[in-house]
Coordinates of C-alpha atoms and ligand atoms in Angstrom, one line a residue:
X425 CA 22.7 5.1 30.5
X426 CA 24.8 7.8 32.9
X427 CA 23.2 11.1 33.3
X428 CA 25.6 14.0 33.9
X429 CA 24.6 16.7 36.3
X430 CA 26.0 19.9 36.5
X431 CA 25.6 21.8 39.3
X432 CA 27.2 26.0 39.2
X433 CA 27.0 29.0 42.0
X434 CA 28.9 31.8 42.9
X435 CA 30.6 30.3 45.6
X436 CA 28.9 30.7 49.2
X437 CA 26.0 30.1 47.7
X438 CA 25.6 26.9 49.2
X439 CA 26.0 24.5 46.3
X440 CA 28.7 22.2 48.3
X441 CA 26.2 22.0 51.4
X442 CA 23.2 20.9 48.8
X443 CA 25.5 18.3 46.6
X444 CA 26.7 16.9 50.2
X445 CA 22.5 16.0 51.1
X446 CA 22.1 14.5 47.2
X447 CA 25.3 12.6 47.7
X448 CA 24.1 11.0 50.7
X449 CA 20.3 10.7 49.9
X450 CA 20.0 9.8 46.1
X451 CA 21.1 5.8 45.0
X452 CA 23.1 5.2 41.7
X453 CA 24.9 8.9 42.2
X454 CA 28.3 9.3 42.1
X455 CA 30.1 12.3 42.5
X456 CA 33.2 13.7 40.5
X457 CA 36.6 14.6 42.9
X458 CA 37.8 17.9 41.3
X459 CA 41.3 18.3 40.7
X460 CA 42.7 22.0 41.9
X461 CA 45.7 24.2 42.5
X462 CA 44.5 26.0 44.8
X463 CA 45.4 25.6 48.9
X464 CA 43.3 23.3 51.4
X465 CA 40.7 25.6 52.9
X466 CA 40.2 24.9 56.4
X467 CA 39.7 21.0 57.2
X468 CA 39.4 19.8 53.3
X469 CA 41.5 16.6 53.2
X470 CA 43.3 15.7 49.7
X471 CA 41.2 13.3 47.8
X472 CA 37.9 14.0 49.8
X473 CA 36.9 17.2 49.0
X474 CA 39.4 18.0 46.0
X475 CA 42.7 16.1 44.9
X476 CA 45.2 19.5 46.0
X477 CA 48.2 19.4 43.4
X478 CA 50.8 21.8 42.2
X479 CA 50.2 23.7 38.7
X480 CA 53.2 21.7 37.4
X481 CA 51.3 18.3 37.7
X482 CA 47.6 19.8 36.8
X483 CA 49.4 21.2 33.7
X484 CA 51.1 17.9 32.8
X485 CA 47.4 16.3 33.2
X486 CA 45.9 18.7 30.4
X487 CA 48.7 17.4 28.4
X488 CA 47.4 14.2 28.8
X489 CA 43.9 15.0 28.0
X490 CA 42.7 13.9 31.1
X491 CA 40.1 16.0 31.9
X492 CA 37.0 16.2 30.2
X493 CA 37.0 20.2 31.4
X494 CA 39.1 22.3 32.8
X495 CA 39.2 25.9 33.7
X496 CA 41.2 28.6 35.8
X497 CA 38.7 29.8 38.4
X498 CA 39.3 33.7 39.8
X499 CA 41.9 34.1 37.4
X500 CA 44.6 32.1 39.6
X501 CA 43.5 28.5 40.3
X502 CA 43.2 25.6 37.9
X503 CA 39.9 23.6 38.6
X504 CA 39.3 20.3 36.8
X505 CA 37.4 17.4 36.1
X506 CA 39.3 14.4 35.6
X507 CA 37.8 11.5 32.6
X508 CA 37.9 9.0 34.5
X509 CA 35.3 9.8 36.4
X510 CA 33.0 9.9 34.1
X511 CA 33.9 6.6 32.4
X512 CA 34.1 4.8 36.5
X513 CA 29.5 6.5 36.4
X514 CA 29.1 4.7 33.0
X515 CA 30.9 1.2 33.8
X516 CA 28.8 1.2 37.7
X517 CA 25.8 2.8 35.2
X518 CA 25.0 5.3 37.3
X519 CA 25.0 8.7 37.1
X520 CA 27.7 11.5 38.1
X521 CA 27.2 14.7 39.4
X522 CA 29.8 17.6 38.8
X523 CA 30.2 20.6 41.1
X524 CA 31.6 22.9 38.3
X525 CA 32.0 26.8 37.7
X526 CA 30.5 28.7 34.6
X527 CA 33.3 28.1 32.0
X528 CA 33.9 24.1 33.1
X529 CA 29.9 23.8 32.6
X530 CA 30.2 25.7 28.8
X531 CA 32.5 22.5 28.0
X532 CA 30.5 19.6 29.6
X533 CA 27.7 20.8 27.8
X534 CA 29.6 20.9 24.2
X535 CA 30.9 17.2 24.9
X536 CA 27.7 16.1 26.4
X537 CA 25.0 17.8 25.2
X538 CA 22.2 15.7 27.2
X539 CA 23.6 16.8 30.5
X540 CA 21.4 18.0 32.8
X541 CA 22.8 21.8 34.3
X542 CA 21.7 23.6 37.4
X543 CA 22.6 27.3 39.0
X544 CA 22.1 27.5 42.1
X545 CA 21.6 31.4 43.1
X546 CA 21.8 33.4 46.5
X547 CA 18.7 35.1 48.0
X548 CA 20.8 38.2 47.4
X549 CA 23.8 39.7 47.6
X550 CA 23.9 40.4 51.0
X551 CA 22.9 37.1 52.7
X552 CA 25.8 35.8 49.6
X553 CA 27.9 38.0 51.5
X554 CA 27.1 37.2 55.1
X555 CA 27.3 33.5 54.2
X556 CA 30.6 33.7 53.0
X557 CA 31.5 35.3 56.1
X558 CA 30.0 32.9 58.5
X559 CA 31.9 30.2 56.7
X560 CA 34.7 31.8 58.3
X561 CA 37.3 29.9 56.4
X562 CA 38.7 32.7 53.9
X563 CA 40.3 35.7 54.4
X564 CA 38.9 39.4 53.9
X565 CA 40.4 39.6 49.8
X566 CA 39.7 36.5 49.5
X567 CA 36.0 37.2 50.4
X568 CA 36.4 40.9 47.9
X569 CA 37.5 38.8 45.2
X570 CA 34.4 36.2 45.3
X571 CA 32.3 38.6 45.4
X572 CA 33.4 40.4 42.6
X573 CA 33.4 36.5 40.9
X574 CA 29.7 36.3 42.6
X575 CA 28.7 39.6 40.3
X576 CA 29.7 38.3 36.5
X577 CA 29.1 34.4 37.3
X578 CA 25.2 35.2 37.7
X579 CA 25.1 36.9 34.5
X580 CA 25.1 33.5 33.1
X581 CA 21.9 31.8 34.6
X582 CA 20.0 31.7 31.2
X583 CA 22.6 28.9 30.4
X584 CA 21.2 26.8 32.1
X585 CA 19.0 23.7 32.5
X586 CA 17.1 24.8 36.2
X587 CA 17.3 27.7 38.6
X588 CA 17.6 27.4 42.3
X589 CA 17.2 30.1 44.6
X590 CA 18.9 28.5 48.0
X591 CA 16.8 30.6 49.8
X592 CA 15.3 28.1 52.6
X593 CA 17.6 25.1 53.3
X594 CA 15.2 22.3 53.5
X595 CA 13.1 23.8 50.6
X596 CA 16.4 24.0 48.5
X597 CA 17.4 20.2 49.1
X598 CA 13.3 19.1 48.2
X599 CA 13.6 21.2 45.2
X600 CA 17.3 19.5 43.6
X601 CA 16.2 16.2 44.3
X602 CA 13.3 16.8 42.6
X603 CA 15.3 18.1 39.2
X604 CA 17.7 15.0 39.4
X605 CA 14.8 12.2 40.3
X606 CA 12.7 13.7 37.1
X607 CA 15.1 14.2 35.0
X608 CA 16.3 10.7 35.9
X609 CA 12.4 9.1 35.4
X610 CA 12.5 11.2 32.3
X611 CA 15.2 9.3 30.7
X612 CA 13.7 5.9 31.5
X613 CA 10.2 7.6 29.7
X614 CA 8.4 7.6 33.2
X615 CA 7.0 10.8 35.2
X616 CA 5.9 11.6 38.8
X617 CA 3.8 14.3 38.2
X618 CA 4.6 16.1 41.7
X619 CA 8.1 16.1 41.6
X620 CA 8.3 17.0 37.6
X621 CA 5.7 19.9 38.8
X622 CA 8.3 20.8 41.4
X623 CA 11.0 20.9 39.0
X624 CA 9.3 23.1 36.3
X625 CA 9.3 25.8 39.0
X626 CA 13.1 26.2 38.5
X627 CA 12.8 26.9 34.2
X628 CA 13.7 30.1 33.6
X629 CA 10.4 31.4 32.5
X630 CA 8.6 30.3 35.0
X631 CA 10.7 31.6 37.9
X632 CA 12.0 35.0 35.4
X633 CA 10.5 37.4 37.7
X634 CA 11.1 35.3 40.8
X635 CA 15.1 36.4 40.0
X636 CA 14.7 39.6 39.3
X637 CA 15.3 41.2 42.5
X638 CA 18.1 39.2 43.4
X639 CA 20.1 40.0 40.0
X640 CA 20.0 44.0 40.8
X641 CA 21.1 43.0 44.4
X642 CA 24.3 42.1 41.9
X643 CA 23.9 45.6 39.8
X644 CA 22.4 46.4 36.3
X645 CA 24.7 44.0 34.3
X646 CA 23.2 40.9 36.2
X647 CA 20.0 42.1 36.0
X648 CA 19.7 42.6 32.2
X649 CA 21.6 39.2 31.6
X650 CA 23.8 40.8 29.0
Ligands
ADP922 P1 29.3 26.8 48.3 O1 29.5 25.2 48.2 O2 28.5 27.7 47.0 O3 30.8 27.8 48.0 P2 28.6 26.3 51.1 O4 27.8 25.2 50.6 O5 29.4 26.5 51.4 O6 28.8 27.5 49.7 O7 27.8 27.2 51.5 C1 28.4 28.3 51.8 C2 27.9 28.5 53.5 O8 26.5 29.6 53.8 C3 27.8 27.9 54.8 O9 28.3 28.2 56.2 C4 26.6 27.1 54.9 O10 26.5 26.4 56.1 C5 25.6 28.1 54.6 N1 24.0 28.1 54.1 C6 24.4 27.2 53.1 N2 22.7 26.7 52.4 C7 22.1 27.5 53.1 C8 21.0 28.5 53.6 N3 20.2 27.5 52.8 N4 20.5 29.3 54.4 C9 21.6 29.6 54.9 N5 23.0 29.0 55.3 C10 23.3 28.6 54.0
5GP923 P1 36.1 26.9 46.0 O1 37.4 27.2 45.4 O2 35.2 27.6 46.3 O3 35.7 25.4 46.3 O4 35.5 26.5 44.2 C1 35.1 27.7 43.7 C2 34.8 27.3 42.1 O5 35.7 26.7 41.0 C3 33.3 26.8 42.5 O6 32.4 27.7 41.6 C4 33.2 25.7 41.6 O7 32.0 24.8 41.4 C5 34.7 25.4 40.9 N1 35.1 24.0 40.7 C6 35.0 23.3 41.4 N2 36.0 21.7 40.7 C7 35.9 22.5 39.4 C8 35.9 21.8 38.0 O8 36.5 20.5 38.2 N3 36.0 22.4 37.1 C9 35.5 23.9 37.4 N4 35.1 24.5 36.1 N5 35.0 24.0 38.0 C10 35.4 24.1 39.6

């Protein structure tokens, strides 16, 4: 049976970096390439990071019910997951990894309640800003827009099954692998104590204190989780 893994994070937290590693290291895991109306960034190629399509094409796909979920992200561009990626993973007996925003995650959880969701957090706001600049693929107004959106997105952390703070990259990769592998084992009624102990540290009740300063750095609304 196919398990759907959802990964969300404020832009710049390091989600693509982590996802790219687990795509290489974990067998039987398919990745859904999303459709978007935004322009390609840096070296992005059509069909690789995204399928870059026009607004008219995107709206045509909505009409034809081709999306498992879709949303307008950053109030401007459409992003969506095509149903055919789920069908393909199911036909091949593989799991499916979705890199989607908070709105998309909610839609998928409604349709597939046993999907497993992971929220990636940066270590604090200043580090998120540094990573957005270091990536140097976005203009200053875009960086500002993404930082503002991050404050709102981070408020949704409670809706996720696991919360992973992406501080040291090697640790985050091992933790993400532990979450995916321990969930897989659980569904086959098996367990690996070490893996599940590592994954369980990312449950809200275990990580609540650790994330308080991170939320504070994004302001009081994020910290209250309202
Ligand atoms: P996202 O997909 O969440 O928008 P990226 O994966 O593009 O973010 O990462 C944003 C920038 O941060 C990249 O330059 C990446 O190399 C860097 N980065 C990712 N994870 C870490 C980490 N743990 N420590 C330091 N830099 C990181
Ligand atoms: P970026 O423009 O930085 O690649 O992505 C911006 C945001 O859109 C990220 O939070 C990313 O997870 C989200 N996103 C990417 N693909 C999809 C998708 O298919 N559906 C939804 N809802 N969000 C997506």
